[in-house]
Amino acid sequence: MDAIRRHSFWIIVLGGLVISLAMGLRHGFGLFLEPMSSELGWGRGVFAFALALQNLLWGLSQPFAGALADRFGAARVVVVGGALYALGLLFMGVSESALGMTLSAGVLIGLGLSGTTFSVILGAVGRAVAPEKRSMAMGIVSAAGSFGQFAMLPGTLGLMGWLGWSAALLAMGAIAALMLPLGAMLRDRPSAKAASDISLGAALDEAANHRGFWLLCLGFFVCGFQVVFIGVHLPGYLFDSGIAVHVGSTVLALVGLFNIFGTYAAGWLGGRYSKPRLLTWLYLIRGVVITLFLVAPLSPASAYLFGIAMGLLWLSTVPLTNGIVASVFGVQHLSMLGGIVFLFHQLGSFMGVWLGGFLYDLQGDYAVVWNIAILLSVVAAALHWFINEQPVSRPAPTEVEA
């Protein structure tokens, strides 16, 4: 294996491990909603607001984390993000007030996620692999995040049963600290200078004037709304319907398991077919799956089928969306531009998780939010149909005479 291929291999492996830990730990947060809210006397709105703020800050800080990774490499950003993530889990474990929950689960973990997840890691992967292999490599790393969701969710449930929710969060903080040495070994190399390079300001101006970039942002808003609403509120929705708690955790584990296949397949297909068209069909199928789940009689079996189907569609959007950004704008500012698109994902996440908790406390059910999620699937499908993934046309660099 030559040096370039070896470098690409280790970027994929280490990046996959970091995302696996970051996304795996986060995927189990919904399991803490009921025990924390009940024991500490909160309504579900307190927990939902903290996680909504987490997603919002994750998104708002993501372009800055991405710009730092583009400029200095991903290693430093991952180490700082991992430290904030671990501290957030530790403080969340000892929080007994709404303010403590907001600062720990909301602020610290939100900032930590911006340095340890997709935009930073996939930016490093995009720079490390050849263009024809980029979509596949992003699919592999995204699948690693899905494996983390599957593998760590039963562990989270086991820790809660063994230690209680507070000590379980402390143990999860220790696990999150593993991202520090992994990040330190992530020897990502910023893109080498080339004559065709453009400045950060020019890259921002180019994206701001590209219609497809904004359509991609709006479409990713829908993805965030759907997956975070389901990830946080589905266990509570099932519990309210008289279904055992372990069924909710199993459903989320199935989402993580089948997400492995979904994200890998999306990366593979994205290297062969139109990524915007694939996203259109993905969102349409999501809407159908949610509709069937709501109209069918609710049972453990129907919940498990829903988890399998949603898992195949869960993060399949990530390699396709980041692949479009790389195809259209190149990889020089990929982490930063991908971070801006991801900001819209997190704005959707904020709305999904917060609106779910707010309307539940107001009306006692999730019916309105489920219907919004279905309607947004149709909107996102239409938006992606009009995206062109052809590279932007840039003027040739002018030569300066000696």
Short mmCIF file of N, CA, C and O in Angstrom, two decimals, residues 57-72 77 114 120 200 335-337 339-340 343:
data_model
loop_
_atom_site.label_atom_id
_atom_site.label_comp_id
_atom_site.label_asym_id
_atom_site.label_seq_id
_atom_site.Cartn_x
_atom_site.Cartn_y
_atom_site.Cartn_z
N LEU A 57 -26.94 24.88 18.68
CA LEU A 57 -25.55 25.30 18.84
C LEU A 57 -24.61 24.44 18.01
O LEU A 57 -23.61 24.92 17.49
N TRP A 58 -24.92 23.15 17.91
CA TRP A 58 -24.16 22.27 17.03
C TRP A 58 -24.14 22.84 15.61
O TRP A 58 -23.09 22.94 14.97
N GLY A 59 -25.30 23.23 15.14
CA GLY A 59 -25.38 23.77 13.80
C GLY A 59 -24.73 25.14 13.66
O GLY A 59 -23.99 25.40 12.70
N LEU A 60 -24.96 26.05 14.63
CA LEU A 60 -24.40 27.40 14.53
C LEU A 60 -22.88 27.40 14.59
O LEU A 60 -22.22 28.21 13.93
N SER A 61 -22.31 26.49 15.37
CA SER A 61 -20.85 26.45 15.49
C SER A 61 -20.19 25.60 14.42
O SER A 61 -18.97 25.66 14.23
N GLN A 62 -20.98 24.81 13.67
CA GLN A 62 -20.41 23.90 12.69
C GLN A 62 -19.63 24.59 11.57
O GLN A 62 -18.54 24.14 11.22
N PRO A 63 -20.13 25.69 10.97
CA PRO A 63 -19.33 26.35 9.93
C PRO A 63 -17.98 26.84 10.45
O PRO A 63 -16.98 26.79 9.73
N PHE A 64 -17.94 27.31 11.69
CA PHE A 64 -16.67 27.79 12.26
C PHE A 64 -15.72 26.64 12.53
O PHE A 64 -14.52 26.71 12.25
N ALA A 65 -16.26 25.54 13.07
CA ALA A 65 -15.43 24.35 13.28
C ALA A 65 -14.93 23.83 11.93
O ALA A 65 -13.76 23.42 11.81
N GLY A 66 -15.80 23.84 10.92
CA GLY A 66 -15.39 23.40 9.60
C GLY A 66 -14.32 24.28 8.99
O GLY A 66 -13.35 23.79 8.39
N ALA A 67 -14.44 25.61 9.15
CA ALA A 67 -13.43 26.52 8.61
C ALA A 67 -12.08 26.29 9.29
O ALA A 67 -11.03 26.33 8.64
N LEU A 68 -12.09 26.06 10.60
CA LEU A 68 -10.84 25.78 11.31
C LEU A 68 -10.22 24.47 10.83
O LEU A 68 -9.00 24.37 10.67
N ALA A 69 -11.07 23.45 10.58
CA ALA A 69 -10.55 22.18 10.08
C ALA A 69 -9.98 22.33 8.67
O ALA A 69 -8.96 21.73 8.33
N ASP A 70 -10.64 23.12 7.82
CA ASP A 70 -10.12 23.38 6.48
C ASP A 70 -8.76 24.07 6.54
O ASP A 70 -7.88 23.80 5.73
N ARG A 71 -8.60 24.95 7.51
CA ARG A 71 -7.38 25.76 7.59
C ARG A 71 -6.24 25.02 8.30
O ARG A 71 -5.09 25.05 7.85
N PHE A 72 -6.54 24.34 9.40
CA PHE A 72 -5.49 23.76 10.23
C PHE A 72 -5.51 22.24 10.28
O PHE A 72 -4.63 21.63 10.90
N VAL A 77 -9.33 20.21 15.91
CA VAL A 77 -10.76 20.48 16.10
C VAL A 77 -11.44 19.30 16.79
O VAL A 77 -12.27 19.47 17.70
N SER A 114 -20.04 19.69 17.22
CA SER A 114 -19.61 20.40 16.01
C SER A 114 -18.20 20.04 15.61
O SER A 114 -17.83 20.13 14.44
N VAL A 120 -16.74 18.09 9.84
CA VAL A 120 -15.28 18.08 10.06
C VAL A 120 -14.68 16.78 9.54
O VAL A 120 -13.68 16.79 8.81
N LEU A 200 -11.65 32.33 1.26
CA LEU A 200 -12.83 31.97 2.04
C LEU A 200 -14.01 32.87 1.68
O LEU A 200 -15.14 32.40 1.50
N SER A 335 -15.33 21.47 4.45
CA SER A 335 -15.83 21.39 5.82
C SER A 335 -16.66 22.62 6.19
O SER A 335 -17.68 22.51 6.87
N MET A 336 -16.23 23.79 5.73
CA MET A 336 -16.95 25.01 6.05
C MET A 336 -18.29 25.08 5.32
O MET A 336 -19.33 25.36 5.92
N LEU A 337 -18.29 24.81 4.01
CA LEU A 337 -19.53 24.85 3.25
C LEU A 337 -20.48 23.74 3.69
O LEU A 337 -21.69 23.94 3.82
N GLY A 339 -20.52 22.62 6.62
CA GLY A 339 -21.00 23.08 7.92
C GLY A 339 -22.18 24.03 7.82
O GLY A 339 -23.09 24.01 8.65
N ILE A 340 -22.18 24.87 6.79
CA ILE A 340 -23.31 25.78 6.59
C ILE A 340 -24.57 24.99 6.24
O ILE A 340 -25.66 25.24 6.77
N LEU A 343 -25.80 23.44 9.27
CA LEU A 343 -26.49 24.39 10.14
C LEU A 343 -27.99 24.33 9.91
O LEU A 343 -28.78 24.34 10.86
#
